[in-house]
Coordinates of C-alpha atoms in Angstrom, one line a residue:
M1 CA -10.8 -18.5 36.6
G2 CA -8.7 -20.8 34.4
P3 CA -5.7 -19.9 32.4
G4 CA -6.4 -17.7 29.3
V5 CA -5.1 -18.1 25.8
G6 CA -1.4 -17.7 25.7
A7 CA -1.0 -19.7 28.8
S8 CA 1.6 -22.4 28.2
A9 CA 0.4 -25.4 26.4
V10 CA 1.4 -27.6 29.4
G11 CA 0.0 -28.3 32.8
G12 CA -2.1 -25.9 34.8
R13 CA -5.8 -26.0 35.2
G14 CA -6.5 -26.3 31.5
V15 CA -6.3 -23.8 28.7
R16 CA -9.1 -21.3 28.2
R17 CA -8.9 -20.7 24.5
H18 CA -9.4 -17.3 23.0
W19 CA -9.1 -15.7 19.6
G20 CA -7.4 -12.5 18.8
R21 CA -6.4 -11.6 15.2
W22 CA -4.6 -8.5 16.2
V23 CA -1.6 -7.4 18.2
G24 CA -1.4 -8.8 21.7
G25 CA -0.2 -5.5 23.2
C26 CA -3.4 -3.5 24.0
A27 CA -3.7 -4.2 27.7
A28 CA 0.0 -3.7 28.4
L29 CA 0.0 -0.3 26.6
V30 CA -3.2 0.7 28.3
M31 CA -1.7 -0.1 31.7
V32 CA 1.3 1.9 30.8
A33 CA -1.1 4.8 30.2
V34 CA -3.1 4.4 33.4
G35 CA -0.8 3.8 36.3
G36 CA -3.1 3.1 39.3
V37 CA -6.5 2.2 40.7
G38 CA -8.7 3.0 43.6
W39 CA -8.9 0.6 46.6
T40 CA -12.6 0.1 46.3
V41 CA -12.3 -1.9 43.1
Y42 CA -8.9 -3.4 43.8
Q43 CA -10.0 -6.9 44.7
K44 CA -12.4 -7.2 41.8
L45 CA -9.8 -6.1 39.3
D46 CA -7.0 -8.1 41.0
G47 CA -9.0 -11.3 40.6
N48 CA -9.5 -10.8 36.9
I49 CA -5.9 -11.5 36.0
T50 CA -4.9 -15.1 35.2
P51 CA -1.4 -16.3 36.2
D52 CA 0.5 -18.4 33.6
E53 CA 2.0 -20.9 36.2
A54 CA 2.7 -23.6 33.6
A55 CA 4.8 -21.3 31.4
A56 CA 6.8 -20.2 34.5
A57 CA 7.6 -23.8 35.3
E58 CA 8.7 -24.5 31.8
L59 CA 10.9 -21.5 31.6
A60 CA 12.5 -22.3 35.0
R61 CA 13.5 -25.7 33.5
F62 CA 15.6 -23.9 30.8
E63 CA 16.9 -21.0 33.0
K64 CA 20.5 -21.7 32.3
E65 CA 20.2 -21.3 28.6
R66 CA 18.2 -18.0 28.7
P67 CA 19.8 -14.6 28.1
T68 CA 20.8 -12.4 31.1
S69 CA 19.5 -8.9 31.5
L70 CA 22.2 -6.3 30.8
V71 CA 20.4 -3.2 32.2
K72 CA 18.8 -3.7 35.6
D73 CA 16.1 -1.1 35.3
A74 CA 15.0 -1.8 31.8
Q75 CA 12.1 -4.2 31.2
N76 CA 11.1 -6.4 28.2
I77 CA 7.5 -7.7 28.0
L78 CA 6.5 -10.2 25.3
L79 CA 2.9 -9.7 24.1
I80 CA 1.3 -12.6 22.3
G81 CA -2.0 -12.8 20.3
S82 CA -3.7 -16.1 19.3
D83 CA -5.6 -17.0 16.2
S84 CA -7.9 -19.4 18.0
R85 CA -11.6 -19.2 16.9
A86 CA -12.7 -21.0 20.1
G87 CA -14.6 -19.1 22.8
P88 CA -17.9 -17.3 23.0
G89 CA -18.7 -15.2 19.9
N90 CA -15.5 -16.1 18.1
A91 CA -16.7 -18.8 15.8
R92 CA -18.4 -16.2 13.6
Y93 CA -15.0 -15.0 12.5
G94 CA -14.0 -18.3 10.8
R95 CA -13.7 -22.1 11.2
D96 CA -11.7 -23.4 14.2
P97 CA -9.0 -25.7 12.9
G98 CA -8.4 -27.1 16.4
T99 CA -5.0 -25.4 16.8
E100 CA -3.8 -22.0 18.1
R101 CA -0.9 -20.0 16.7
S102 CA 0.4 -16.6 17.7
D103 CA -1.0 -14.4 15.0
T104 CA 1.1 -11.5 16.2
T105 CA 4.0 -11.2 18.6
I106 CA 5.3 -7.9 20.0
L107 CA 8.3 -7.2 22.2
L108 CA 7.6 -4.2 24.4
H109 CA 10.9 -2.6 25.6
L110 CA 10.5 -0.1 28.6
S111 CA 13.7 1.9 28.9
G112 CA 15.6 2.3 32.2
G113 CA 14.2 5.3 34.0
R114 CA 11.1 4.8 31.9
R115 CA 11.9 7.5 29.4
S116 CA 10.5 5.7 26.4
A117 CA 8.5 2.6 25.4
T118 CA 9.3 0.8 22.1
A119 CA 7.0 -1.9 20.7
V120 CA 8.7 -4.2 18.1
S121 CA 6.4 -6.4 16.0
F122 CA 7.5 -9.8 14.7
P123 CA 5.8 -11.2 11.6
R124 CA 3.9 -14.4 12.3
D125 CA 5.5 -15.9 9.2
L126 CA 9.0 -15.1 10.2
M127 CA 11.2 -18.2 9.8
V128 CA 13.1 -18.9 13.0
D129 CA 14.7 -21.7 15.0
V130 CA 12.1 -23.1 17.3
P131 CA 13.7 -25.1 20.2
G132 CA 12.3 -28.4 21.5
C133 CA 9.3 -27.6 23.7
R134 CA 6.9 -29.4 25.9
K135 CA 3.6 -30.0 24.0
R136 CA 0.0 -30.1 25.2
D137 CA 0.1 -33.9 25.6
G138 CA 3.2 -33.7 27.8
S139 CA 5.6 -35.0 25.2
R140 CA 8.5 -32.9 23.8
S141 CA 8.8 -31.6 20.3
E142 CA 12.1 -31.7 18.3
P143 CA 13.9 -28.5 17.5
M144 CA 12.9 -27.2 14.1
F145 CA 13.2 -24.3 11.6
A146 CA 9.7 -23.0 11.2
M147 CA 7.4 -20.0 11.3
L148 CA 7.4 -18.0 14.5
N149 CA 3.7 -18.6 15.1
Y150 CA 4.3 -22.4 15.2
A151 CA 6.1 -22.0 18.5
F152 CA 2.8 -21.0 20.2
Q153 CA 0.9 -23.8 18.5
I154 CA 3.4 -26.5 19.6
G155 CA 4.3 -25.3 23.1
G156 CA 2.3 -22.2 24.2
S157 CA 3.7 -19.0 25.6
A158 CA 6.8 -20.6 27.1
C159 CA 7.9 -21.9 23.7
T160 CA 7.3 -18.6 22.1
I161 CA 9.3 -16.8 24.7
R162 CA 12.2 -19.2 24.3
T163 CA 12.0 -18.8 20.5
V164 CA 12.1 -15.0 20.7
E165 CA 15.0 -15.1 23.2
K166 CA 17.0 -17.4 21.0
L167 CA 16.3 -15.1 18.0
T168 CA 17.2 -11.8 19.7
D169 CA 19.4 -12.7 22.7
I170 CA 17.1 -10.4 24.7
R171 CA 15.8 -11.5 28.1
V172 CA 12.0 -11.5 28.3
D173 CA 11.2 -10.3 31.8
H174 CA 7.4 -10.7 31.6
H175 CA 4.8 -11.8 29.2
M176 CA 1.1 -11.1 28.6
V177 CA -1.6 -12.5 26.4
V178 CA -4.7 -10.4 25.8
D179 CA -8.2 -11.9 25.7
F180 CA -10.0 -11.1 22.4
Q181 CA -13.3 -10.0 24.0
G182 CA -11.4 -7.8 26.5
F183 CA -9.9 -5.9 23.6
K184 CA -13.3 -5.0 22.2
R185 CA -14.5 -4.0 25.7
M186 CA -11.5 -1.7 26.1
V187 CA -12.2 0.1 22.9
D188 CA -15.9 0.5 23.9
A189 CA -14.9 1.6 27.4
V190 CA -12.9 4.6 26.1
G191 CA -15.8 5.6 23.8
G192 CA -14.2 4.3 20.6
V193 CA -10.9 5.0 18.9
E194 CA -10.4 7.3 16.0
V195 CA -8.3 6.2 13.0
C196 CA -7.7 7.5 9.5
V197 CA -8.8 5.1 6.7
A198 CA -6.9 5.8 3.4
E199 CA -9.5 4.1 1.2
P200 CA -13.0 2.6 1.7
I201 CA -13.0 -0.8 3.3
N202 CA -15.5 -3.5 2.4
D203 CA -14.1 -6.8 3.7
K204 CA -16.6 -9.7 4.2
Q205 CA -14.0 -11.9 6.0
A206 CA -13.3 -9.2 8.5
K207 CA -17.0 -8.2 8.6
L208 CA -16.0 -4.6 8.1
R209 CA -17.3 -1.7 6.1
L210 CA -15.8 1.7 6.6
P211 CA -15.7 4.9 4.5
A212 CA -12.4 6.7 3.7
G213 CA -11.2 9.4 6.0
R214 CA -11.3 9.9 9.8
V215 CA -13.5 7.3 11.4
K216 CA -14.3 6.5 15.1
L217 CA -14.3 2.7 15.6
N218 CA -16.3 0.8 18.3
G219 CA -14.9 -2.5 19.6
E220 CA -16.4 -4.7 16.9
Q221 CA -15.2 -2.4 14.1
A222 CA -11.8 -2.1 15.7
L223 CA -11.5 -5.9 15.6
G224 CA -12.2 -5.9 11.9
Y225 CA -9.8 -3.0 11.3
V226 CA -6.8 -4.7 12.9
R227 CA -7.5 -8.1 11.3
V228 CA -8.3 -6.9 7.7
R229 CA -5.6 -7.9 5.3
K230 CA -6.3 -9.1 1.8
T231 CA -8.6 -6.3 0.6
L232 CA -6.3 -3.4 1.7
G233 CA -3.0 -2.3 0.0
N234 CA -1.0 -5.2 -1.3
G235 CA -2.6 -7.7 1.1
S236 CA 0.7 -8.2 3.0
D237 CA 1.0 -9.0 6.7
T238 CA 3.4 -6.0 6.9
G239 CA 0.7 -3.6 5.9
R240 CA -1.6 -5.1 8.5
M241 CA 1.0 -4.7 11.2
D242 CA 1.3 -1.0 10.2
R243 CA -2.4 -0.6 10.8
Q244 CA -2.2 -2.4 14.1
Q245 CA 0.6 -0.2 15.3
Q246 CA -1.2 3.0 14.2
F247 CA -4.3 1.7 16.0
L248 CA -2.3 1.0 19.2
G249 CA -0.9 4.5 19.0
A250 CA -4.4 6.0 18.7
L251 CA -5.6 3.8 21.6
V252 CA -2.7 4.9 23.9
S253 CA -3.4 8.6 23.1
K254 CA -7.1 8.1 23.8
V255 CA -6.4 6.4 27.2
R256 CA -3.9 9.1 28.1
S257 CA -6.4 11.8 27.5
S258 CA -8.0 13.4 30.6
D259 CA -11.4 12.5 29.3
V260 CA -10.7 8.9 30.2
L261 CA -8.2 9.1 33.1
M262 CA -10.2 11.7 35.0
N263 CA -13.6 10.1 34.5
P264 CA -14.3 7.2 36.9
V265 CA -17.3 6.1 34.9
K266 CA -15.0 5.5 31.9
L267 CA -11.9 4.4 33.9
Y268 CA -13.4 1.5 35.7
P269 CA -14.8 -0.3 32.7
L270 CA -11.5 0.2 30.9
L271 CA -9.5 -1.3 33.8
D272 CA -12.0 -4.1 34.2
A273 CA -11.8 -4.9 30.5
A274 CA -8.0 -4.7 30.5
T275 CA -7.4 -6.9 33.5
S276 CA -10.1 -9.4 32.4
S277 CA -8.2 -9.9 29.2
L278 CA -4.9 -10.7 30.7
T279 CA -3.0 -13.9 31.2
T280 CA 0.5 -13.0 32.5
D281 CA 3.5 -14.5 34.2
P282 CA 3.0 -14.9 38.0
G283 CA 5.1 -11.8 38.6
L284 CA 2.5 -9.6 36.9
A285 CA -0.6 -11.5 37.8
S286 CA -1.9 -9.0 40.3
L287 CA -2.7 -5.3 40.3
R288 CA 0.2 -4.7 42.6
G289 CA 2.5 -6.4 40.1
L290 CA 1.1 -4.4 37.2
Y291 CA 1.2 -1.2 39.1
E292 CA 4.9 -1.7 40.1
L293 CA 5.6 -2.2 36.4
V294 CA 3.7 0.8 35.1
R295 CA 3.9 3.4 37.9
G296 CA 7.2 4.8 36.5
V297 CA 6.0 5.0 32.9
R298 CA 2.7 6.8 33.1
D299 CA 4.4 10.1 32.4
I300 CA 6.2 8.9 29.2
P301 CA 5.3 11.5 26.5
T302 CA 3.3 10.0 23.7
E303 CA 6.0 10.9 21.2
R304 CA 8.3 8.5 23.0
V305 CA 5.8 5.6 22.9
Q306 CA 6.9 4.2 19.6
F307 CA 6.0 1.3 17.3
L308 CA 8.1 -0.5 14.6
T309 CA 8.4 -3.8 12.8
V310 CA 11.6 -5.8 13.0
P311 CA 13.6 -5.4 9.7
R312 CA 12.4 -8.2 7.5
E313 CA 12.3 -9.4 3.9
S314 CA 10.9 -12.3 1.9
Y315 CA 12.4 -15.6 2.9
V316 CA 14.8 -16.7 0.2
N317 CA 13.2 -20.1 -0.2
D318 CA 9.5 -19.0 -0.1
T319 CA 8.3 -15.5 -0.9
N320 CA 5.2 -16.2 1.3
R321 CA 7.5 -16.3 4.4
D322 CA 9.7 -13.8 6.0
Q323 CA 13.3 -13.7 7.2
L324 CA 15.3 -11.0 9.1
V325 CA 17.3 -8.4 7.3
E326 CA 20.9 -8.5 8.6
P327 CA 22.8 -6.7 10.0
E328 CA 19.9 -4.3 10.6
A329 CA 17.9 -6.7 12.8
E330 CA 20.9 -7.4 15.0
R331 CA 21.6 -3.7 15.2
L332 CA 18.1 -3.2 16.6
F333 CA 18.4 -6.2 19.0
A334 CA 21.8 -5.0 20.3
R335 CA 20.4 -1.5 21.1
L336 CA 17.5 -3.0 23.0
R337 CA 19.8 -5.3 24.9
R338 CA 21.9 -2.3 25.9
D339 CA 18.9 0.0 26.4
A340 CA 20.3 2.3 23.8
P341 CA 17.7 4.5 22.0
V342 CA 16.2 3.9 18.6
V343 CA 14.1 6.4 16.6
V344 CA 11.1 5.8 14.4
A345 CA 9.9 7.9 11.4
Q346 CA 7.3 7.3 8.8
D347 CA 9.3 8.8 5.9
I348 CA 12.1 6.2 5.8
P349 CA 12.6 5.1 2.1
R350 CA 10.7 1.9 1.4
N351 CA 13.9 0.3 0.0
S352 CA 15.7 0.9 3.2
P353 CA 16.5 -2.3 5.1
E354 CA 15.4 -0.5 8.3
S355 CA 12.0 0.3 6.7
G356 CA 10.6 -3.3 6.9
F357 CA 10.2 -3.2 3.1
S358 CA 13.8 -4.0 2.2
H359 CA 13.6 -5.1 -1.4
G360 CA 15.3 -2.9 -4.0
D361 CA 15.1 -3.4 -7.7
S362 CA 17.5 -6.3 -7.5
G363 CA 15.3 -8.1 -5.0
R364 CA 18.0 -7.9 -2.4
P365 CA 18.2 -5.4 0.5
S366 CA 20.1 -2.2 0.1
Y367 CA 22.2 -1.3 3.2
D368 CA 23.3 2.2 2.3
V369 CA 20.0 3.9 3.2
G370 CA 19.3 5.0 6.7
R371 CA 18.8 8.1 8.8
Y372 CA 20.6 8.8 12.1
E373 CA 20.1 11.1 15.0
G374 CA 23.0 13.5 14.9
S375 CA 23.3 14.6 18.5
N376 CA 25.1 12.8 21.2
W377 CA 22.3 13.8 23.6
Y378 CA 19.2 11.7 23.4
D379 CA 16.5 10.7 25.8
G380 CA 18.1 12.6 28.7
R381 CA 21.4 10.8 28.4
L382 CA 24.9 11.7 27.0
Y383 CA 26.4 9.1 24.6
P384 CA 30.2 9.6 23.9
R385 CA 31.3 10.0 20.3
G386 CA 32.7 6.8 18.8
D387 CA 30.1 4.7 20.6
V388 CA 27.2 3.1 18.6
S389 CA 25.3 6.0 20.1
P390 CA 23.8 7.7 17.1
A391 CA 20.3 6.3 17.2
P392 CA 19.3 4.5 14.0
T393 CA 15.9 5.4 12.6
F394 CA 13.5 2.6 11.7
R395 CA 10.3 3.0 9.8
G396 CA 7.5 3.3 12.4
N397 CA 5.2 5.6 14.2
T398 CA 4.6 7.0 17.7
A399 CA 1.5 7.4 19.8
A400 CA 1.6 11.2 19.2
E401 CA 1.2 11.0 15.4
D402 CA -2.0 11.6 13.6
A403 CA -2.4 9.1 10.7
C404 CA -4.6 11.6 8.9
K405 CA -1.9 14.3 8.7

């Protein structure tokens, strides 16, 4: 099996292109929920995973400039999705322009002691410093200021990892890219995923028609739901990321249910779909590697599996692009580096810089709105007063929340 999409754009046995207009985190979060497999299917599932050897070689070349991990037991996994239309069945979703960009990028932080999991979405149109990267033809690009998704187009997963590390100063310990067809198979394997649709959807581009209210989505419908954009809300990518995060929460809850985990008939197709969809760094490219990662997190309560979008606002020179809201973004990154807790809530005011919708009436972010956890005790640990311990609350959701309530 050749490298999957999200494999570095350099070297290796060639790039097996995929398309996935949705978050690249499904398989990782599913594996967080599962935590183990039977020996009888071990070899089959183990052989499904594709190692991203080329990215590992490129990252090793720049090891001296990469951040160091501050907390030994914490883990940061970068999850990347591609907008390629190549591959079986994907051409029906649009014309293939001959390039791949990371349509969505998520940094999944697993806390030390595996008490919580926090998935942070980065907008594809976020303006960032992209370092010089090795391109598909073996030449090297020049450093540039560009959209985040350009990093994947120019230099594959290795370039995206280096870009995110430069932006956040957070060490990326592992990375995963999820096969598009695998995502649909995972949804079907769990018997569909239930979501709450605020208004009827009729989107020809996403090939999706849904009534308002509580709806169970099959794999094909789930694909349309996580990629629909222009016909819902204000058509922003932020709104789409919200729906993607809510869907991930619903998927994790469904996988964690005893109906899936205790039913071998459902569990095997789920694991087969999840592993078949994975291209990972060599350290995770086996069931043993994945199991070592997830065995300590299978008991994380769903209320501590949380999703948020990095604080962002419209880029000052182009309202169709994004930029980070500071100092809120750095506050978030600093806490993740230190493995300090953050809290998410859906009721953060929309003009709060931590909400992801940080424009006030003046068009500039307002920094005086925010909500904080008052206790020094959080997540099973004691934080002394005077530290930056009160956990800032960012607008987001958890896997325990019901979007219909």
